[in-house]
Coordinates of C-alpha atoms in Angstrom, one line a residue:
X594 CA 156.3 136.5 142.6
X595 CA 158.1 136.8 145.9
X596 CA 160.0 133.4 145.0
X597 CA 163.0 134.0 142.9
X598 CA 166.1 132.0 141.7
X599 CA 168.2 134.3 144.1
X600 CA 166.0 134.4 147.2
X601 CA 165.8 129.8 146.6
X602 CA 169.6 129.9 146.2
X603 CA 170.5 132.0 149.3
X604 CA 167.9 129.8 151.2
X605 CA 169.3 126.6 150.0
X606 CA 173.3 127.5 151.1
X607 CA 171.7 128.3 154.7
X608 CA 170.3 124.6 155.0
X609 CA 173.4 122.3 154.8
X610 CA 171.1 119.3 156.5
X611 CA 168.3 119.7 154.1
X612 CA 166.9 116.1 152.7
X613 CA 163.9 116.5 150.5
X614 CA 162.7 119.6 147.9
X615 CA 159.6 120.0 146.1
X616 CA 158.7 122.8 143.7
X617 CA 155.6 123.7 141.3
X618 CA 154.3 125.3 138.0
X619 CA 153.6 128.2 140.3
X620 CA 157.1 128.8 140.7
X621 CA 159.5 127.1 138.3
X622 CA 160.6 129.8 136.8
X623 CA 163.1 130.4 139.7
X624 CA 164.5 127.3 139.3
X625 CA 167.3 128.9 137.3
X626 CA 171.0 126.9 136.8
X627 CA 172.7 128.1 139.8
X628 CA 169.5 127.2 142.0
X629 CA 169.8 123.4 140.3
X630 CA 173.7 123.3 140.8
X631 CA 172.9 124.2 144.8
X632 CA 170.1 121.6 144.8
X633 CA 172.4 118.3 143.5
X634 CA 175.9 119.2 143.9
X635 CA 175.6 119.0 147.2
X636 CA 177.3 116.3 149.4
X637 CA 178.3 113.2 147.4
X638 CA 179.1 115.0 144.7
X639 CA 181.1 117.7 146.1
X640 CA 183.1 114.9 147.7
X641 CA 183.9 113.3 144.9
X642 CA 181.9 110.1 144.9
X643 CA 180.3 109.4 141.7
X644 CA 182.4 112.4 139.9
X645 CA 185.1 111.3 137.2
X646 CA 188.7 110.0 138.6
X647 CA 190.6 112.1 135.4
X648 CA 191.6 115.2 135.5
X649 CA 192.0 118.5 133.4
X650 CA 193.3 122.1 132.9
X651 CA 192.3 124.1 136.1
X652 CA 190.7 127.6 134.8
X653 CA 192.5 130.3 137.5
X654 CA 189.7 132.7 137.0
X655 CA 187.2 132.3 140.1
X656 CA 189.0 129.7 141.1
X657 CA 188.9 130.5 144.8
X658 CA 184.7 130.9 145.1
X659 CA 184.2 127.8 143.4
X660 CA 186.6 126.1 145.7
X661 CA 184.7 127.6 148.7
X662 CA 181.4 126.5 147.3
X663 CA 182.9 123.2 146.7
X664 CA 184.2 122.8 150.4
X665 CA 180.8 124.7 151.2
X666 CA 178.8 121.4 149.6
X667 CA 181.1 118.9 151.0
X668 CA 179.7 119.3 154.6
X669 CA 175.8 119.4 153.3
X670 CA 173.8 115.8 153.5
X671 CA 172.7 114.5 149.9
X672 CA 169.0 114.9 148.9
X673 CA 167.1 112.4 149.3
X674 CA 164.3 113.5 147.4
X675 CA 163.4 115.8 144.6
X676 CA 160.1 116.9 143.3
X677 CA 159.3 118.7 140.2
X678 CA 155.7 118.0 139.4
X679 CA 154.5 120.7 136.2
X680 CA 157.8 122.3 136.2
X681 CA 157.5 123.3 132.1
X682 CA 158.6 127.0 132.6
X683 CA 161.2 128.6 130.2
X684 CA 163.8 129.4 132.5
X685 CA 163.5 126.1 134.0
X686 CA 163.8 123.7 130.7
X687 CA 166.8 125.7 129.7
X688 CA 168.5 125.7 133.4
X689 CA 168.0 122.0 133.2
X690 CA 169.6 121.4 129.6
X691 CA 172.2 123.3 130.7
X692 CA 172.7 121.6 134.2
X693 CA 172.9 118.3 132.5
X694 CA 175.3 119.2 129.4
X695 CA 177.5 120.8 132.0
X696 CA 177.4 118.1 134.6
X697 CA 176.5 114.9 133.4
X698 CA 176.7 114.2 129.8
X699 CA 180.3 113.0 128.5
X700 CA 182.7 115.6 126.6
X701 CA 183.2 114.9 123.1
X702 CA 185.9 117.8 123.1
X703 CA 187.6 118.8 126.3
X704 CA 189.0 121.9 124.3
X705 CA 185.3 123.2 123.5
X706 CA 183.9 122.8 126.8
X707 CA 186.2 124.5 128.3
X708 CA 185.7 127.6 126.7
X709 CA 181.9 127.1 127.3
X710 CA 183.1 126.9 131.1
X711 CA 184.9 129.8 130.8
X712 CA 181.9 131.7 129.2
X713 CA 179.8 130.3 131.8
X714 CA 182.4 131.3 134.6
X715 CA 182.3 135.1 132.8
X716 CA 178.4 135.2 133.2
X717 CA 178.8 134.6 136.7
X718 CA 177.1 130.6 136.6
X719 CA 180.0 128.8 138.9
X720 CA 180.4 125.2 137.3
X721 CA 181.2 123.1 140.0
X722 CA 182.9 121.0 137.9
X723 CA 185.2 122.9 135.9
X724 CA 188.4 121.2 138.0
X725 CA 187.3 117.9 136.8
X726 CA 187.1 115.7 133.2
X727 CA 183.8 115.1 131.8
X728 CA 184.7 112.2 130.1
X729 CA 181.8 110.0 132.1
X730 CA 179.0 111.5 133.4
X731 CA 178.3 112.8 137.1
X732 CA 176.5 110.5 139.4
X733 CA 173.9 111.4 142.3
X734 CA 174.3 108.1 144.5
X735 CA 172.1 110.0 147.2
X736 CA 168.9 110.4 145.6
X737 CA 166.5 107.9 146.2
X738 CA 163.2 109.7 145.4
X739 CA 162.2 111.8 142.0
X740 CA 159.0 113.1 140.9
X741 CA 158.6 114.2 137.4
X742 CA 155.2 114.2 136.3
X743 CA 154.1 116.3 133.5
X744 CA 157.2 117.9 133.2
X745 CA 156.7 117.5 129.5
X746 CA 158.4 120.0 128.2
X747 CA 162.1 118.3 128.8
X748 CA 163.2 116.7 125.5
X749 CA 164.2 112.8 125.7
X750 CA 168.3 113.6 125.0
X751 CA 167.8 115.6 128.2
X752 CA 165.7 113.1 129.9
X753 CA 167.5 110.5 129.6
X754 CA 171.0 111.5 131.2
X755 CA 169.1 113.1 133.7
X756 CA 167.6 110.3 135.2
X757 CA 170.1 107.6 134.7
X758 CA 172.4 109.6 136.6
X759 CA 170.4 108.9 139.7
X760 CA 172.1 105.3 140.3
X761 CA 169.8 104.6 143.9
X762 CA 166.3 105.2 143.0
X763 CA 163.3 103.6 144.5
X764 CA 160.4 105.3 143.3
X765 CA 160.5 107.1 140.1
X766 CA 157.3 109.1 138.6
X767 CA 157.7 109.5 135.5
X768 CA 153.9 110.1 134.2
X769 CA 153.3 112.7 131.5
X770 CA 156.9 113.1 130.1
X771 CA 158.8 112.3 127.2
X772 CA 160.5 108.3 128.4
X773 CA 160.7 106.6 125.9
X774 CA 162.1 102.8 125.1
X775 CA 165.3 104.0 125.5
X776 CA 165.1 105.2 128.5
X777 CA 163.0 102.7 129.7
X778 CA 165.7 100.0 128.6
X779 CA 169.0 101.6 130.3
X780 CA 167.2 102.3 133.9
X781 CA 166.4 98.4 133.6
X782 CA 170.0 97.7 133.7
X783 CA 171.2 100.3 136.0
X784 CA 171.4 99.6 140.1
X785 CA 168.1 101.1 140.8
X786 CA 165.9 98.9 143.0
X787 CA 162.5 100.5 142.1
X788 CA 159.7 100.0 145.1
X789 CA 157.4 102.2 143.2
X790 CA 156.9 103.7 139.6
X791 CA 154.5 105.6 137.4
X792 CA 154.7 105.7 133.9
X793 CA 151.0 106.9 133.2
X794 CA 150.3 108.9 129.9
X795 CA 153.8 108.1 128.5
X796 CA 153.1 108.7 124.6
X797 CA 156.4 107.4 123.5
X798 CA 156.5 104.2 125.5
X799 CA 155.6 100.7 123.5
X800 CA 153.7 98.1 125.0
X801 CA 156.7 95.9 123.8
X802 CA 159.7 98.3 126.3
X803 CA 157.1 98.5 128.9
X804 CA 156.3 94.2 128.9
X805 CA 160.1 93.8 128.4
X806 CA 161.2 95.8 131.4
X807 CA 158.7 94.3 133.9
X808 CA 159.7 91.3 133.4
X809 CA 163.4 90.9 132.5
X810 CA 164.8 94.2 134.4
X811 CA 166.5 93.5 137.5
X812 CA 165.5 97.3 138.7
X813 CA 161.6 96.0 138.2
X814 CA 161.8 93.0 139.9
X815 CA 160.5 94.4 143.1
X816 CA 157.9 96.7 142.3
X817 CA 155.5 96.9 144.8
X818 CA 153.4 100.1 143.3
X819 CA 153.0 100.1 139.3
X820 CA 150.7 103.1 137.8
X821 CA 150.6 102.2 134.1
X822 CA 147.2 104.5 133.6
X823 CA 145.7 105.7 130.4
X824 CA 142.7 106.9 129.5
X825 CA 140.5 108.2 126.5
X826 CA 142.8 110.8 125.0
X827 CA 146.6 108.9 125.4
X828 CA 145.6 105.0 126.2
X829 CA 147.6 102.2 127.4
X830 CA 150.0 101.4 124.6
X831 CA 149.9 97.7 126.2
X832 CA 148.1 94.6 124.1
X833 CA 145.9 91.8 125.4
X834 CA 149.1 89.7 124.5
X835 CA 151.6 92.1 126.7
X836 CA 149.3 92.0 129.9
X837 CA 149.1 88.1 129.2
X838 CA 153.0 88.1 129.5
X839 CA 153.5 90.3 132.1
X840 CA 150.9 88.9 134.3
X841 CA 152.6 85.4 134.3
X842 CA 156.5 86.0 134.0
X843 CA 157.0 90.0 135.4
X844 CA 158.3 89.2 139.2
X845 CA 156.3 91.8 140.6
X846 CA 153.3 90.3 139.6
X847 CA 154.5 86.8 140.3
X848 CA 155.6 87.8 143.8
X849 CA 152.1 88.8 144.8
X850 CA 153.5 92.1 146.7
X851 CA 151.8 94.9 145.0
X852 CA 150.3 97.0 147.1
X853 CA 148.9 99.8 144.6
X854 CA 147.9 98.8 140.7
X855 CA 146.8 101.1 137.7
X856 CA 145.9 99.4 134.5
X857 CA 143.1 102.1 133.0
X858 CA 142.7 101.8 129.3
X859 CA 144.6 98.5 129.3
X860 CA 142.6 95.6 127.2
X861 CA 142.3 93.2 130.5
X862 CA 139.8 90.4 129.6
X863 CA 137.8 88.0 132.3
X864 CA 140.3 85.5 131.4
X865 CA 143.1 87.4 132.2
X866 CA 141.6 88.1 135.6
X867 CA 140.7 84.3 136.2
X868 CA 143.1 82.3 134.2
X869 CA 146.1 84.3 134.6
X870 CA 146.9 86.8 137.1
X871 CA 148.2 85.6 140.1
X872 CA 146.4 86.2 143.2
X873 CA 147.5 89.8 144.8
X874 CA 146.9 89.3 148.5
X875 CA 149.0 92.9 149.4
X876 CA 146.7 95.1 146.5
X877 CA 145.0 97.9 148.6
X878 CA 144.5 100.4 145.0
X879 CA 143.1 99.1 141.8
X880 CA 142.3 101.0 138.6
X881 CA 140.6 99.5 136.5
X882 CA 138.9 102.5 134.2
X883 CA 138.4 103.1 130.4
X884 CA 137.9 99.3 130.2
X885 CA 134.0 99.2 128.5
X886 CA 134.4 95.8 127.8
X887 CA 135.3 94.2 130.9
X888 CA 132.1 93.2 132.9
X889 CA 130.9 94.0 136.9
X890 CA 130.9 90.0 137.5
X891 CA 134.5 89.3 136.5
X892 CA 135.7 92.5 138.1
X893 CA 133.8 91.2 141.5
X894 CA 135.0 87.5 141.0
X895 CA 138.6 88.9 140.9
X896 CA 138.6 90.6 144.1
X897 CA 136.8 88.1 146.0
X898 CA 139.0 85.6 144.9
X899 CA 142.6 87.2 144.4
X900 CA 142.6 90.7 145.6
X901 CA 140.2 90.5 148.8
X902 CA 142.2 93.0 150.5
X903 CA 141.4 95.7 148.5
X904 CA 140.5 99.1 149.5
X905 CA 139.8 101.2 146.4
X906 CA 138.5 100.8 143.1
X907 CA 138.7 103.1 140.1
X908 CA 135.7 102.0 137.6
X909 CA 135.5 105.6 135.1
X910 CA 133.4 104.5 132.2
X911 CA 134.5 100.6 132.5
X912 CA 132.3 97.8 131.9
X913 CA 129.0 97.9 129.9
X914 CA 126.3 98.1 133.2
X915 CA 128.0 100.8 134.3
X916 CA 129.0 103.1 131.3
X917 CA 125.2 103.7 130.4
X918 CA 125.6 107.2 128.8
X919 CA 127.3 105.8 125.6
X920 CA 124.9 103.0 125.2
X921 CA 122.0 105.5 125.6
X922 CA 123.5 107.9 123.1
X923 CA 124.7 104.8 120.7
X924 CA 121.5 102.3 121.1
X925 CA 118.9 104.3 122.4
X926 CA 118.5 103.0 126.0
X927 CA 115.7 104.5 127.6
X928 CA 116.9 106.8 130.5
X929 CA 115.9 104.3 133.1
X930 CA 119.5 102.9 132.2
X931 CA 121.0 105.2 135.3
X932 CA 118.8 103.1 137.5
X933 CA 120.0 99.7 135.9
X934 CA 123.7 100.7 135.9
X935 CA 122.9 101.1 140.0
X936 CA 121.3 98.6 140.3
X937 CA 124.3 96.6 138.6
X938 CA 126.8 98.2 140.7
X939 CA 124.6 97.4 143.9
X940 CA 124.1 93.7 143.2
X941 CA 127.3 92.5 141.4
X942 CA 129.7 94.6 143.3
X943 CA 129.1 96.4 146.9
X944 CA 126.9 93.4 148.0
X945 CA 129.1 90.2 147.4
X946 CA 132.1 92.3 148.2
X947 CA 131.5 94.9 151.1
X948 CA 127.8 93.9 152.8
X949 CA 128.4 92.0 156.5
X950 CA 126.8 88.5 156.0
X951 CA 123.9 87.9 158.2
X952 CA 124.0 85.7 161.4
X953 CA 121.4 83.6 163.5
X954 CA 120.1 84.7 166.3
X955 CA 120.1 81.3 167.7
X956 CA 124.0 80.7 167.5
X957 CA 125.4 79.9 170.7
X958 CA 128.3 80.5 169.3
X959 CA 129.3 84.4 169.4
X960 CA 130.4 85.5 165.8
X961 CA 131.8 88.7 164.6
X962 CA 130.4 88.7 160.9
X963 CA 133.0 90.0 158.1
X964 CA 132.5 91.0 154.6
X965 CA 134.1 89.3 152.1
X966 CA 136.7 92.2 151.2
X967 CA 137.7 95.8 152.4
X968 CA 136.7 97.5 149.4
X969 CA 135.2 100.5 150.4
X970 CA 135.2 103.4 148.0
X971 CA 134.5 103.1 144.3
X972 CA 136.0 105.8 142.0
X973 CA 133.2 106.4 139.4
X974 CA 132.9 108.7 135.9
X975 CA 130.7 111.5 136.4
X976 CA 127.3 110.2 134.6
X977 CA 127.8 107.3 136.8
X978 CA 127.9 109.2 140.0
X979 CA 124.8 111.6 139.2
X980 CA 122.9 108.7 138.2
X981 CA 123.2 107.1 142.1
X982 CA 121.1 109.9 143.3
X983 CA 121.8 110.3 146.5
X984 CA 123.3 107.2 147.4
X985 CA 121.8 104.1 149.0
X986 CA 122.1 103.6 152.8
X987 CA 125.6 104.4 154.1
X988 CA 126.7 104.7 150.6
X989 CA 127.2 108.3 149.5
X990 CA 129.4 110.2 147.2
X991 CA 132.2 112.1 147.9
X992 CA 133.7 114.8 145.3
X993 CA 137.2 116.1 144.8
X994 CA 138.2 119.8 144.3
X995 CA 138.2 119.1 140.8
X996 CA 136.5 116.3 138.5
X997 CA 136.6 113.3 140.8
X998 CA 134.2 111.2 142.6
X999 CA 133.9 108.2 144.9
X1000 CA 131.4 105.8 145.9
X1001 CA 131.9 105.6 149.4
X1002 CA 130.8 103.3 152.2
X1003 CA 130.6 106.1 154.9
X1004 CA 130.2 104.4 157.6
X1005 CA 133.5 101.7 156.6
X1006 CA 137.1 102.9 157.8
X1007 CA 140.0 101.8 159.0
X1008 CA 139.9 102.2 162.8
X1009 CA 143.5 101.1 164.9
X1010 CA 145.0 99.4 160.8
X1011 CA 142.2 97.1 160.8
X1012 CA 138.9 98.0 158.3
X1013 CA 135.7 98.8 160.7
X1014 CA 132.2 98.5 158.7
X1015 CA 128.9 100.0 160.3
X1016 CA 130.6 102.3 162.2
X1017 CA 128.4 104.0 165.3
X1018 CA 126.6 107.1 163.5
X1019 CA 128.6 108.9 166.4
X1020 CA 132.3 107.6 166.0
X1021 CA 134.3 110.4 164.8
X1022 CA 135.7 109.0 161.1
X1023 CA 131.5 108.2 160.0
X1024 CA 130.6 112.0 160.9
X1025 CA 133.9 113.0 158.8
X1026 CA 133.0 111.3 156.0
X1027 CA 129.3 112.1 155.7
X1028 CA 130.4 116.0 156.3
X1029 CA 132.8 115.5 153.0
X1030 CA 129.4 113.9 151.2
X1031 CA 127.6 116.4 152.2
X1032 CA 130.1 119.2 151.2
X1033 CA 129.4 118.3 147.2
X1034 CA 132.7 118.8 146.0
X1035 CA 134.0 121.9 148.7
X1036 CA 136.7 120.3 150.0
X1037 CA 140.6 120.9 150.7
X1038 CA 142.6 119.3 147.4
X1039 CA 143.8 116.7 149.3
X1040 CA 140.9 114.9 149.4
X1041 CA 140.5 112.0 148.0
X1042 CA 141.6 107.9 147.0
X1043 CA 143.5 106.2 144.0
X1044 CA 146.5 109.1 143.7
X1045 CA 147.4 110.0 140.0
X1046 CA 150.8 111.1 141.5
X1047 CA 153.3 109.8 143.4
X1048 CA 154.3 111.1 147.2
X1049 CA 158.1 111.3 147.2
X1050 CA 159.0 113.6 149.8
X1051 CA 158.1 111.6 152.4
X1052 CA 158.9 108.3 151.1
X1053 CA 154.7 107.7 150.8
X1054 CA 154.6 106.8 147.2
X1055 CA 151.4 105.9 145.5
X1056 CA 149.7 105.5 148.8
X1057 CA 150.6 108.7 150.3
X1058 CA 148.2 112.1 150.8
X1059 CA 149.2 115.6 149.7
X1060 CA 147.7 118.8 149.6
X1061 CA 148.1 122.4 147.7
X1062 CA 149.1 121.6 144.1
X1063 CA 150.4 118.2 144.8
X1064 CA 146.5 117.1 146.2
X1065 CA 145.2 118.8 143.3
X1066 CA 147.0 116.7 140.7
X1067 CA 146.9 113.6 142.9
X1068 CA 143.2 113.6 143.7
X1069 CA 141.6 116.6 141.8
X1070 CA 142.7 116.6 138.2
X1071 CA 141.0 114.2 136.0
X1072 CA 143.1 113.6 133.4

């Protein structure tokens, strides 16, 4: 309650070199419109780069304080980074309609808007754009970073503007909002050079504007981080016939540089995976969940073969040995299924893919045995988890804050950038990560693998770690 609109805008005129800000639910209803005009007219756009060349009538009336703010803005460094994750309040959606009629969208009638500047002016909001035409929209050339999950309260005709007025971005989360083909469409043939971006949850996207723009946008063509997750309640709007395309012709795929991957809910097939895909030597993150149909062994063949640098997995309720509540509850399995799914799990899975082969004793030769991958932690639905007991040798589970869990080789880790299994009982990283097993779920919110949100004020992206509200959503919330 301490955080108002007034306190964020006096803080944000006293920090000319500030580069990156992040806000939450907790507090977006300070994010009023004079709060947003200190955030992004600062630098570039105060100087005049990316703002209209035409000009119009002057308004006399506060003319001098919204020259000094202007002059004021000039000498501050463009954001690089913006993060709005939940931001759904009131005051917030109406400060951002406003901010982006006034600012970016084009004026139909010159004569109109300026009396709504002059309205504006008279209610004490100083448009810092009154001196100029509004016959092209504002640009923000500075920006390279935004975050705007689940800010779903932001209608597309808002949307839209808003984003494609952000001509530099390189990673864009746009999970849980209103995109929709549109959208999707124009930032393909804007300048953006997108490294990383999350469209999870979209309900408005097609499989058909999604397949299109991964493989004929220039702005997709290096990707290196793509979180297309669905799940249960909003699935992946993609087709067998979509990932078929994308897989073979979408450059990021092609190029074999992704580093992070979610395709949950998508309708991936075996012969996807073996016949198609192209290998992935750079994946570190997979998610593969809400995919009943697509079997342990083709999973397992997959990595080993293509992907044998990844980390983490994400199986919740995919493949039938594993999702053994709904074939008790549809077939009448007998409860001894929990034990078969771990059994599974054991034998197709974490030994081909994370056991250390075994060596003579009689070699001459000394050999430092490796497993076949670094996979290490397996993200698993809840049933799943409980039904592993305790574990099974350095296995144990780990669980988030909220509803996630992993499978987690305890004594695995990556030790100087290189991946470490059977790790001393005394090194430092095993006795961390049997304490967060043993802590059952008591942990800060920023524990966990696999983030559900993007890291943009550091740069980070689907890789990176956050805590507070940001860990929570990242690595707590399961949907």
């Amino acid at each position: 309650r301490f955080v108002t609109g007034e306190r964020i805008q006096a803080l944000l005129k006293e920090t000319p070199n500030l580069r990156t800000f992040g806000a939450t639910e907790y507090m977006d209803s300070a994010l009023t419109l004079n709060v947003l005009n200190e955030l992004f007219l600062r630098g570039s756009p105060s100087r005049g780069r990316g703002r209209p060349s035409r000009g119009s009538e002057v308004v006399v009336d506060d003319i001098n304080d919204e020259e000094e703010d202007r002059e004021r803005r000039q000498d501050c460094k463009d954001l690089e980074a913006v993060d709005l994750t939940g931001c759904i309040s009131a005051v917030f959606v109406s400060a951002l309609t406003e901010f982006v009629n006034m600012h970016i969208l084009p004026s139909l009638d010159g004569q109109s808007n300026g009396c709504k500047d002059r309205e504006r002016r008279e209610r004490g909001h100083a448009s810092q754009s009154v001196a100029f035409a509004r016959g092209e929209p504002l640009k923000f050339p500075g920006l390279q970073r935004l975050c705007l999950r689940g800010v779903k309260s932001i209608q597309p005709h808002i949307l839209t503007p808003f984003v494609l007025a952000f001509p530099s971005l390189t990673n864009l989360d746009l999970s849980a909002t209103r995109v929709t083909p549109e959208l999707l469409a124009a930032l393909g043939d804007s300048s953006a050079k997108l490294r990383s971006l999350a469209l999870a949850r979209c309900i408005l996207l097609t499989g058909e504007s999604i397949k299109n723009f991964l493989i004929r946008a220039p702005a997709a063509a290096r990707i290196e981080e793509l979180a297309l997750y669905g799940d249960r309640t909003f699935p992946s709007p993609l087709s067998t016939e979509d990932l078929g395309d994308i897989f073979s012709l979408a450059p990021c795929f092609t190029s074999g540089e992704l580093t992070y991957l979610d395709l949950s809910s998508a309708p991936i097939t075996k012969e996807l995976l073996h016949d198609v895909c192209r290998p992935q030597p750079k994946l570190r993150s997979l998610g593969l969940s809400y995919i009943p149909d697509l079997e342990l062994g083709a999973i397992a063949q997959f990595i080993s073969s293509k992907a044998v640098n990844v980390e983490v997995l994400t199986l919740i309720s995919t493949s039938p040995e594993l999702d053994w509540c709904t074939v008790g509850a549809a077939r009448g399995a007998p409860r001894s299924s929990a034990l078969q799914a771990s059994i599974a799990l054991h034998s197709q899975v974490i030994g081909p893919l994370c056991t250390l082969p075994y060596t003579s004793i009689l070699s001459t030769t000394p050999i430092v045995p490796q497993a076949r991958t670094r996979l290490h932690v397996i993200e698993l639905s809840v049933p799943a988890l409980t039904g592993l007991g305790a574990g099974a040798g350095t296995w144990k589970i780990v669980r988030s804050k909220g509803g996630r869990g992993w499978y987690v080789d305890t004594a695995s880790g990556l030790v100087g950038g290189e991946l470490k299994r059977e790790l001393p009982g005394d090194h430092p990283l095993r006795k961390e990560m049997e304490r967060l097993a043993d802590a059952n779920g008591n942990v800060s919110s920023g524990v966990g693998w696999h983030a559900r949100k993007m890291e943009v004020l550091h740069g980070y992206g689907m890789l990176g770690r956050e805590d507070g509200l940001y860990g929570a959503v990242s690595f707590a919330y399961q949907g």
